[in-house]
CSV table of C-alpha atoms in Angstrom, one decimal:
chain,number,residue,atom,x,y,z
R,1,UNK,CA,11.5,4.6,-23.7
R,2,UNK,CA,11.6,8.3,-22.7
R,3,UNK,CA,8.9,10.7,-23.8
R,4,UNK,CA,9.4,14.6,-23.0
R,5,UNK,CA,6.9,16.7,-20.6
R,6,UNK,CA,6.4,18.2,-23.9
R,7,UNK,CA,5.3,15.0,-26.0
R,8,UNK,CA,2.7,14.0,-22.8
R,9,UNK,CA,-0.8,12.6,-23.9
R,10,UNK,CA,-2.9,13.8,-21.1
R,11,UNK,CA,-2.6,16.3,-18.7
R,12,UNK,CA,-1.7,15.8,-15.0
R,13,UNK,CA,-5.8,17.0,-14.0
R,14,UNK,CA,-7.3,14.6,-16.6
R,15,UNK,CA,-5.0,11.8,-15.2
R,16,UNK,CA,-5.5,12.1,-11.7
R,17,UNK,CA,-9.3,12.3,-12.1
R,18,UNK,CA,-9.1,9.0,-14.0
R,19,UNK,CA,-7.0,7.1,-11.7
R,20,UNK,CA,-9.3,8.3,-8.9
R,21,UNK,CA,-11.8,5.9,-10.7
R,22,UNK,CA,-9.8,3.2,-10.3
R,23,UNK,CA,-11.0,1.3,-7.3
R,24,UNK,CA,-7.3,0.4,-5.2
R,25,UNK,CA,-7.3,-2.2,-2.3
R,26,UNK,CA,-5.9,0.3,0.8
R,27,UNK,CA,-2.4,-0.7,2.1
R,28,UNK,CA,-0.6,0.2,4.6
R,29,UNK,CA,3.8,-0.4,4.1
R,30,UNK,CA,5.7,-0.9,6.8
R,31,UNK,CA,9.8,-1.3,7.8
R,32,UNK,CA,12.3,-1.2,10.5
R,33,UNK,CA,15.6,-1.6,11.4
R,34,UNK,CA,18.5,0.8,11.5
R,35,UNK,CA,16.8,3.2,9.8
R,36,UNK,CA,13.9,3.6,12.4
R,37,UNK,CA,10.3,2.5,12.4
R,38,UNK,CA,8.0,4.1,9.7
R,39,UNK,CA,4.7,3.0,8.2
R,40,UNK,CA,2.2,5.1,5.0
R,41,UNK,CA,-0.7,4.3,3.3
R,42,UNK,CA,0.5,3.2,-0.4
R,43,UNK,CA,-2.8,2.6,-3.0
R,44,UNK,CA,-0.1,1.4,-5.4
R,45,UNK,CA,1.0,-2.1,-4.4
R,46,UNK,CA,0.8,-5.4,-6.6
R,47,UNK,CA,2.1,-9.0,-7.8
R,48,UNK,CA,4.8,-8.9,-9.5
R,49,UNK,CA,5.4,-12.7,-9.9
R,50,UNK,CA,4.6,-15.9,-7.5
R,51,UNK,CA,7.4,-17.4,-9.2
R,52,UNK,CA,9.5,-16.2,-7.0
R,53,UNK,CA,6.7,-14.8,-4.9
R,54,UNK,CA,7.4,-10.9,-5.2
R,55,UNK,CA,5.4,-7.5,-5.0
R,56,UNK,CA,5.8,-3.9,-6.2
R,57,UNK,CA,4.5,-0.6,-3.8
R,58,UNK,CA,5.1,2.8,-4.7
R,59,UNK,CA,6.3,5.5,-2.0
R,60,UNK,CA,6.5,8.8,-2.7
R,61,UNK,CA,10.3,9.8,-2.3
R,62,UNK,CA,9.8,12.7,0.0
R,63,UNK,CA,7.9,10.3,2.3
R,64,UNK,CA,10.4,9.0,5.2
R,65,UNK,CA,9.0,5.9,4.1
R,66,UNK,CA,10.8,5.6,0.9
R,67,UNK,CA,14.6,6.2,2.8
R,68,UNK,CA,14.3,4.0,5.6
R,69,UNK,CA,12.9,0.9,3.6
R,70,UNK,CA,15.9,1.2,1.3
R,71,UNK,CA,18.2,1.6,4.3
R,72,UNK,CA,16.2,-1.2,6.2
R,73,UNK,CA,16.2,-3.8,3.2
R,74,UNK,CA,13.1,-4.7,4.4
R,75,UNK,CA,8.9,-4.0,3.7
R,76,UNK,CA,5.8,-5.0,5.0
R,77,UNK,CA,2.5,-4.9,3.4
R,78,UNK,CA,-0.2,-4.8,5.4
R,79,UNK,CA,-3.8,-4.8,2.9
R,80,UNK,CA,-6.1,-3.4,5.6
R,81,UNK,CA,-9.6,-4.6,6.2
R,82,UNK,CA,-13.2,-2.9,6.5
R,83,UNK,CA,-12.8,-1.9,9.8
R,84,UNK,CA,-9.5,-0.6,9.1
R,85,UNK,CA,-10.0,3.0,7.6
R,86,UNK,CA,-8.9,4.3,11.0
R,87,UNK,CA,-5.5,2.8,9.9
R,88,UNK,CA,-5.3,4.0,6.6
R,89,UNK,CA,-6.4,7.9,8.0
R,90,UNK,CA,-3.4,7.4,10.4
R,91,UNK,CA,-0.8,6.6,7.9
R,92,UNK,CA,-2.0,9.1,5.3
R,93,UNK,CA,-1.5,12.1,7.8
R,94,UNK,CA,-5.0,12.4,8.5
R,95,UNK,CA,-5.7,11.1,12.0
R,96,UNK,CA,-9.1,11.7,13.6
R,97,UNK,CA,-8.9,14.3,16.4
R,98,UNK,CA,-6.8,13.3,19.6
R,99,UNK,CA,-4.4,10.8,17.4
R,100,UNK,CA,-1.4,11.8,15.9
R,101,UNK,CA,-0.5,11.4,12.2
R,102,UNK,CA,1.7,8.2,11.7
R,103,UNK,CA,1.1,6.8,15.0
R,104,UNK,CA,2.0,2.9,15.3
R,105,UNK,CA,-0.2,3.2,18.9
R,106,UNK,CA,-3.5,3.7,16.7
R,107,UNK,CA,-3.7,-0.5,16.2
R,108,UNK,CA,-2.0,-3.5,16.9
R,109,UNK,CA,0.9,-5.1,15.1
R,110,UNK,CA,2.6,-8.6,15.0
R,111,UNK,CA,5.8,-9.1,13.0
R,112,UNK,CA,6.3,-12.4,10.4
R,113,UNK,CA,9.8,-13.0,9.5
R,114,UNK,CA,11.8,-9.7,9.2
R,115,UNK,CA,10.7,-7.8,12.0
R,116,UNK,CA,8.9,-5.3,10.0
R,117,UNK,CA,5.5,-4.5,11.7
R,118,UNK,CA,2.5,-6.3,10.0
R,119,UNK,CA,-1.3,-4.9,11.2
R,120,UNK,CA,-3.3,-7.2,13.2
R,121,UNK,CA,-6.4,-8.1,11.6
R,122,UNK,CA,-5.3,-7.1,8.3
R,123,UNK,CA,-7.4,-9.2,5.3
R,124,UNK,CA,-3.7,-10.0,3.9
R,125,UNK,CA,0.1,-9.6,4.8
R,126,UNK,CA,3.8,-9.7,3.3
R,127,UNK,CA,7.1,-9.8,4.9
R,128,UNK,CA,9.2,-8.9,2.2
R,129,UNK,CA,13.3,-7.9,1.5
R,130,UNK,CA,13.6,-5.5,-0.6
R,131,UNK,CA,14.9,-6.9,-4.0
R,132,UNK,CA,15.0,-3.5,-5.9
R,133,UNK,CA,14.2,0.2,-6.1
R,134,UNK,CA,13.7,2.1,-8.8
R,135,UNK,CA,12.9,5.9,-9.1
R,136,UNK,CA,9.8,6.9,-11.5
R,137,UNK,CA,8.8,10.6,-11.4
R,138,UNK,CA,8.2,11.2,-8.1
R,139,UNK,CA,8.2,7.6,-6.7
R,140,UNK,CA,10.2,5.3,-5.4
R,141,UNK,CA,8.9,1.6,-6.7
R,142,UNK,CA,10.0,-1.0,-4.3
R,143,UNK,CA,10.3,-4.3,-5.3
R,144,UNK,CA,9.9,-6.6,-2.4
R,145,UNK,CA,10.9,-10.3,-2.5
R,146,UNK,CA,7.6,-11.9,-0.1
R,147,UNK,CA,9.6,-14.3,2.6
R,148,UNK,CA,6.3,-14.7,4.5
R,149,UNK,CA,2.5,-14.4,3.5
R,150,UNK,CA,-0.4,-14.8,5.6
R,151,UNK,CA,-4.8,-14.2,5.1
R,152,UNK,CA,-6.8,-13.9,7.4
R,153,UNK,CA,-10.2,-14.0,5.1
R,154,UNK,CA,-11.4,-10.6,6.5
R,155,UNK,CA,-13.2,-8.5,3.6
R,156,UNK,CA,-10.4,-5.8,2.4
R,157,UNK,CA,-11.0,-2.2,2.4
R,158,UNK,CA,-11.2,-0.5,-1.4
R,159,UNK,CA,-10.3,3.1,-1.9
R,160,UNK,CA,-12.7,4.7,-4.9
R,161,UNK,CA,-13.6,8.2,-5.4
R,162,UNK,CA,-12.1,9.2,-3.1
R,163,UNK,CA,-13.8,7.6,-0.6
R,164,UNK,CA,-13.4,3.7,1.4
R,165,UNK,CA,-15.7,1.1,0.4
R,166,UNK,CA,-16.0,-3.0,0.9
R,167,UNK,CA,-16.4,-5.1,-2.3
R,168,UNK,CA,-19.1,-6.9,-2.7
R,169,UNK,CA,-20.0,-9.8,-4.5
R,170,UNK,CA,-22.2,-10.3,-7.6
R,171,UNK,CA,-24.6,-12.7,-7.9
R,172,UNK,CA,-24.9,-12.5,-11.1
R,173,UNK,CA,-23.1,-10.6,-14.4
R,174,UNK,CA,-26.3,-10.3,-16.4
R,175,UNK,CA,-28.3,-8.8,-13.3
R,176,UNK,CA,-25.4,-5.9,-13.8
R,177,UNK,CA,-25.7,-5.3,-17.1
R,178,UNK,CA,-22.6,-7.4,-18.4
């Protein structure tokens, strides 16, 4: 289905204030390979199927990012944990002072199965090929086919209002009001 910038329920303002209330885990995508060695903090990443085992992120397509994964055929997510918003500052331009933006040197990385770099430490990670790509507005959606997986049980990092935050369990839904 296409619908017309004309025909558009809500407006670009209203929407981004809403998704900003969405609470995101914070990722970090990875490749390399012929293309050269890039990494950016993606909040849109998510199952696709674990039949086969597969994943969606969503790269901006003026992000270098988007290019070189295509070119590389390959993706790694890296789901970052608490003590990881360093990471996710770096990779969003936004490094603190004396760090450069999109500087692999800011942590340590490991590699699974395809050589693209997977963060040390990270609560969760996938080695993926890239299986598809698809262009949505201003997005590129990669589809990544996961050829390795791996937890490490650290609590992840959540992105919400605008700010990083840790989940935290309930104890129960009727003490919340549910």
């Amino acid at each position: 289905m296409t619908i017309a910038p004309d025909q558009l329920l809500t407006s670009r303002q209203d929407f981004v204030a809403a998704m900003g209330n969405a609470a995101t885990g914070v990722t970090v995508v990875s490749t390399e390979g012929p293309a050269g060695r890039f990494a950016q903090t993606v909040s849109a990443m998510c199952s696709v199927s674990a039949d086969p085992p597969s994943l969606l992120v969503c790269v901006n397509e003026r992000s270098p990012l988007a290019a070189a994964a295509v070119r590389n055929g390959v993706v790694a997510v890296s789901v970052l944990a608490t003590g990881q918003a360093h990471v996710s500052d770096v990779f969003a331009g936004r490094p603190a002072q004396g760090s450069g933006p999109y500087d692999f040197d800011c942590a340590e990385w490991d590699v699974l199965a395809t050589g693209a770099p997977v963060l040390r430490g990270a609560a969760a990670a996938f080695d993926c090929r890239l299986a598809d790509s698809v262009t949505r507005g201003t997005h590129q959606v990669l589809f990544g086919a996961v050829v390795a997986s791996a937890a490490s049980g650290a609590h992840p990092l959540v992105h919400h209002a605008r700010t990083y935050a840790t989940p935290s369990p309930l104890n129960s839904l009727k003490e919340h009001g549910a």
